[in-house]
Short mmCIF file of N, CA and C in Angstrom, two decimals:
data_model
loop_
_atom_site.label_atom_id
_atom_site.label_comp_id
_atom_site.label_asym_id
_atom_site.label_seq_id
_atom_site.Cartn_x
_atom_site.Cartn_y
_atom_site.Cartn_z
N UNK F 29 22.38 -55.87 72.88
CA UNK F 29 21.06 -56.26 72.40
C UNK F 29 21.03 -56.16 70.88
N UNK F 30 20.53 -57.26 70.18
CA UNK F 30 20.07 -56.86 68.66
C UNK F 30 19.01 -56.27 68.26
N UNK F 31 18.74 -54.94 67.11
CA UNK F 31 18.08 -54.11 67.17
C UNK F 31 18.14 -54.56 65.53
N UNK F 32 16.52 -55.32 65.71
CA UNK F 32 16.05 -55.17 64.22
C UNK F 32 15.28 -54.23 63.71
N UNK F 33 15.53 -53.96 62.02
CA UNK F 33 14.65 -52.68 61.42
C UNK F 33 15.13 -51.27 61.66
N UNK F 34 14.68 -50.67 61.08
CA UNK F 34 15.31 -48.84 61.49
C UNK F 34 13.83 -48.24 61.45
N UNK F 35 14.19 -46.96 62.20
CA UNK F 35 13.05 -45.97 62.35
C UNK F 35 12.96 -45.45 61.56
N UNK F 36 11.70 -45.36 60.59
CA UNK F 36 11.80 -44.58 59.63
C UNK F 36 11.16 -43.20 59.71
N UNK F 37 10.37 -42.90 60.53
CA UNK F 37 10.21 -41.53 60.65
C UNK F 37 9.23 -41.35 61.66
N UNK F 38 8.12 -40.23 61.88
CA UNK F 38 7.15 -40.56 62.60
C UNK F 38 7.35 -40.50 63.62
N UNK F 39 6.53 -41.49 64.39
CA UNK F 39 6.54 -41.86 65.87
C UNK F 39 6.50 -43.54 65.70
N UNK F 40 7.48 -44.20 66.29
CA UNK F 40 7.55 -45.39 66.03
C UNK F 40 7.02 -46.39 66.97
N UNK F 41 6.61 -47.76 66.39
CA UNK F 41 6.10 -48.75 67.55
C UNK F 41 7.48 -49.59 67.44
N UNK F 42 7.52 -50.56 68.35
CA UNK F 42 8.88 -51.44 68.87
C UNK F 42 8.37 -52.24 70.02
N UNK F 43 9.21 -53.05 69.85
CA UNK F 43 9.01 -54.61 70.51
C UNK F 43 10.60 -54.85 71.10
N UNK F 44 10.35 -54.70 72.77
CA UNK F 44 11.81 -54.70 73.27
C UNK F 44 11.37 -56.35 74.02
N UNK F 45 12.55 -57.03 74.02
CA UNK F 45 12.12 -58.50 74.88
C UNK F 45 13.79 -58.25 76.42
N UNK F 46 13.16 -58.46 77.44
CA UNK F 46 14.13 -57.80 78.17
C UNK F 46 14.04 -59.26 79.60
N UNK F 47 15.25 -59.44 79.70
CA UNK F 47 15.40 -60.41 81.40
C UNK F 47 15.90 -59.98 82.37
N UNK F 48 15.49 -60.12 83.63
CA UNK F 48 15.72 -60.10 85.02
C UNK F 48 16.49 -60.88 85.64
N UNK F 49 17.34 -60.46 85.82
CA UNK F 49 18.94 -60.75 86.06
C UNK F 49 19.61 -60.48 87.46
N UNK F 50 18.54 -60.90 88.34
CA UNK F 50 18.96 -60.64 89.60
C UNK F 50 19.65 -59.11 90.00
N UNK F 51 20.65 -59.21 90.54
CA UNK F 51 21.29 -57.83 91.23
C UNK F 51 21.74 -56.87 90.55
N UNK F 52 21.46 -57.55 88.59
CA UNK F 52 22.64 -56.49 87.92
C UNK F 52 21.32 -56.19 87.04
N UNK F 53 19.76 -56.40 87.36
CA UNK F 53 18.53 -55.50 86.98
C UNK F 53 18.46 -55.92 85.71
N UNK F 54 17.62 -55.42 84.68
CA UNK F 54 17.03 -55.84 83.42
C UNK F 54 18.59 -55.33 82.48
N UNK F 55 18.30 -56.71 81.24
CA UNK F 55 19.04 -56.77 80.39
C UNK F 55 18.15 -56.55 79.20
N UNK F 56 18.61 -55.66 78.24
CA UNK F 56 17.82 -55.76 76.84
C UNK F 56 18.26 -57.11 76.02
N UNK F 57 17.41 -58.18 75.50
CA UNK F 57 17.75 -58.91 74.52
C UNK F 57 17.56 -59.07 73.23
N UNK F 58 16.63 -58.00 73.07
CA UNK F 58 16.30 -57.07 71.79
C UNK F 58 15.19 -56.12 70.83
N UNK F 59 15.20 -55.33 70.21
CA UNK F 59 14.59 -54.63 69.98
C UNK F 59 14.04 -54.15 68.65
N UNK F 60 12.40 -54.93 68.44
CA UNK F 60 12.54 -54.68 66.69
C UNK F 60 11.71 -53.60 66.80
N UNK F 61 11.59 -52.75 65.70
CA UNK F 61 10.78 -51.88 65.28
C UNK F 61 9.84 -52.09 64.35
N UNK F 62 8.86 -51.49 64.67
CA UNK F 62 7.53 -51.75 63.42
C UNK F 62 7.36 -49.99 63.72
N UNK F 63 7.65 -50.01 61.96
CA UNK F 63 8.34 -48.32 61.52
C UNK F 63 7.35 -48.30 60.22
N UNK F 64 7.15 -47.09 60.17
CA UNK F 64 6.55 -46.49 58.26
C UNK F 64 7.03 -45.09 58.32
N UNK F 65 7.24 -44.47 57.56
CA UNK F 65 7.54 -42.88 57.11
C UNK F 65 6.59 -42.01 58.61
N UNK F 66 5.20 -42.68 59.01
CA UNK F 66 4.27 -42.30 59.40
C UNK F 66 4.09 -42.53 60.88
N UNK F 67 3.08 -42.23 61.73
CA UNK F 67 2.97 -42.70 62.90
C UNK F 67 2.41 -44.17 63.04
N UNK F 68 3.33 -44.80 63.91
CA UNK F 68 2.67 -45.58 64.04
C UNK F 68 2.79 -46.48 65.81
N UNK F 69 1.66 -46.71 65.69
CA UNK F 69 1.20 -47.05 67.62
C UNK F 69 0.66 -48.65 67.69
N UNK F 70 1.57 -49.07 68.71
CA UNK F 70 1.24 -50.91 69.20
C UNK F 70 0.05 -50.44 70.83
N UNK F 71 -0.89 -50.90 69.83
CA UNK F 71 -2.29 -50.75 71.24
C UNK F 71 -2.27 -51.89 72.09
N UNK F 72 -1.82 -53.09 71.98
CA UNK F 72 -1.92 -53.99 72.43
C UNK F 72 -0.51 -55.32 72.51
N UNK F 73 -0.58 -55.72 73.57
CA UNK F 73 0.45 -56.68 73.67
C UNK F 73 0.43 -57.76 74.23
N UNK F 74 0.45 -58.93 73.57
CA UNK F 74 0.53 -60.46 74.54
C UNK F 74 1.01 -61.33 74.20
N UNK F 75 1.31 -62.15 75.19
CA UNK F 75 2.61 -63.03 75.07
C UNK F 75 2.12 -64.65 75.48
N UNK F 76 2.15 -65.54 73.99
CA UNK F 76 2.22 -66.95 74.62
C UNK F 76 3.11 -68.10 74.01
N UNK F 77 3.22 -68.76 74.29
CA UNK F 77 4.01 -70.04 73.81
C UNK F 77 5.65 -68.96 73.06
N UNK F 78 5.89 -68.21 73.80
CA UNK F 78 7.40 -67.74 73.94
C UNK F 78 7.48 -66.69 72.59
N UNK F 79 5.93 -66.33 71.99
CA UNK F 79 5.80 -65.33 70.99
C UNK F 79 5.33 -64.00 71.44
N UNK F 80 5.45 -62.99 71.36
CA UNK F 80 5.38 -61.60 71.72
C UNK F 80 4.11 -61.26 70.07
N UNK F 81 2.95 -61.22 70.61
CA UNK F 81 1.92 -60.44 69.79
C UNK F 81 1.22 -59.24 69.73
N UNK F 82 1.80 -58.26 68.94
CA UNK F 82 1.64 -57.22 68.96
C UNK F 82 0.41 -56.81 67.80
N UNK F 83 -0.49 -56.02 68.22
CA UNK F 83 -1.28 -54.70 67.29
C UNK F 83 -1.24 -53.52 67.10
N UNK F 84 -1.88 -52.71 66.72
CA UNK F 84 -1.93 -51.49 66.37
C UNK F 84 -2.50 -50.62 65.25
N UNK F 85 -1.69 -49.63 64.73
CA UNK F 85 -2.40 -48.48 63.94
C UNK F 85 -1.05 -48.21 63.51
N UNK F 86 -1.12 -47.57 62.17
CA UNK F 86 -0.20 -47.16 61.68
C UNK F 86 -0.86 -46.31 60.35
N UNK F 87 -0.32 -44.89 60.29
CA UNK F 87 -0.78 -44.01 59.08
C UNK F 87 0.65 -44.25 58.06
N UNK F 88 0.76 -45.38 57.85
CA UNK F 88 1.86 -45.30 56.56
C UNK F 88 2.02 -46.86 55.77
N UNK F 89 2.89 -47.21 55.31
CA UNK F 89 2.82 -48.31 54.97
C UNK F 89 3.95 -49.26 55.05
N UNK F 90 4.00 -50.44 55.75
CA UNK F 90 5.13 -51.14 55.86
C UNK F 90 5.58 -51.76 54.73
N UNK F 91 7.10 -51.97 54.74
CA UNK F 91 7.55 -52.02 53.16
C UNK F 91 7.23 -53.70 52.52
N UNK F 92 6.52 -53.82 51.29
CA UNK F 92 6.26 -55.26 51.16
C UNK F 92 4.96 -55.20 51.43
N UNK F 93 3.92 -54.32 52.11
CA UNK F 93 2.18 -54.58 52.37
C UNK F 93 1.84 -53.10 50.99
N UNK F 94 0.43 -53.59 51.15
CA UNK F 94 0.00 -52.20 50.20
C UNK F 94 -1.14 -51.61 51.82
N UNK F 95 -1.07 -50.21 51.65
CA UNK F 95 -1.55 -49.84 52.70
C UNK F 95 -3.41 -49.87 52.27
N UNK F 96 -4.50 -49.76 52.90
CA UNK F 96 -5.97 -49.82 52.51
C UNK F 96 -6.55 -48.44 52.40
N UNK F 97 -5.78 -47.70 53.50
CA UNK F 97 -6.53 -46.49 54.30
C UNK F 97 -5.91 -45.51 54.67
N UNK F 98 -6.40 -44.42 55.15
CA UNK F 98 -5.70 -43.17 55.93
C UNK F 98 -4.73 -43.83 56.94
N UNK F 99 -5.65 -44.79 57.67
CA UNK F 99 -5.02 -45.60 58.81
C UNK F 99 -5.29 -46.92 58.62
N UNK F 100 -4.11 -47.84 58.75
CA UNK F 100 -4.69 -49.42 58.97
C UNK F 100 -4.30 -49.92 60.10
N UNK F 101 -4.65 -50.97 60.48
CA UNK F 101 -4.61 -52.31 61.88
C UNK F 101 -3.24 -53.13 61.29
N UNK F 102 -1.88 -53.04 61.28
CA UNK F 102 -1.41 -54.03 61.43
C UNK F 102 -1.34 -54.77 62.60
N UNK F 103 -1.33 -56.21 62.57
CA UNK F 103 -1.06 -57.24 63.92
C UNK F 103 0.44 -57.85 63.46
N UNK F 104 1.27 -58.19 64.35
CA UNK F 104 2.62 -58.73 64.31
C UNK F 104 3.20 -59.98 65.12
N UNK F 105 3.92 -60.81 64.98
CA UNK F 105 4.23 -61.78 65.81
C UNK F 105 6.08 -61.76 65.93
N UNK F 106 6.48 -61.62 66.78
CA UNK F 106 7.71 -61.84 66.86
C UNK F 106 8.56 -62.97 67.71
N UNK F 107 8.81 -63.74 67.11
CA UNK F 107 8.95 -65.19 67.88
C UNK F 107 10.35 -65.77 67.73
N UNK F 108 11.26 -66.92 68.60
CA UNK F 108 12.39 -67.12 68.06
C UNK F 108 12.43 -68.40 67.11
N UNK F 109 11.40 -68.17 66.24
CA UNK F 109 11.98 -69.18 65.15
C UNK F 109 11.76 -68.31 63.76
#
């Protein structure tokens, strides 16, 4: 499986995409992380047109955003294009 991003500390959120493979059971096809120094939690998850949409909370700041708050709402899309 490919495993994008690293954990950076905390308690981390992640996005595993996994198939059912008959007799030989689930295969991982991969696994990104949505990481900050800080905790951070995916409250929500849904899936359409072959994109995985994720939310949450996170007390830190992802690298490249400026953070607002103690805690902010990032939302995420992880898709294959």
């Amino acid at each position: 499986a490919t495993v994008n991003g690293t954990a950076e500390g905390g308690l981390e959120g992640f996005v595993s995409g996994l198939t059912l493979d008959g007799a030989a059971g689930l295969n991982a096809d991969f696994t990104t992380y949505l990481s900050t120094a800080s905790t951070d939690r995916i409250a929500d998850v849904t899936v359409s047109g072959g994109n995985v949409y994720v939310a949450g909370s996170t007390g830190g700041t992802f690298a490249g955003e400026t953070g607002r708050g103690t805690s902010d709402g990032p939302a995420a899309r992880h898709g294959s294009d």
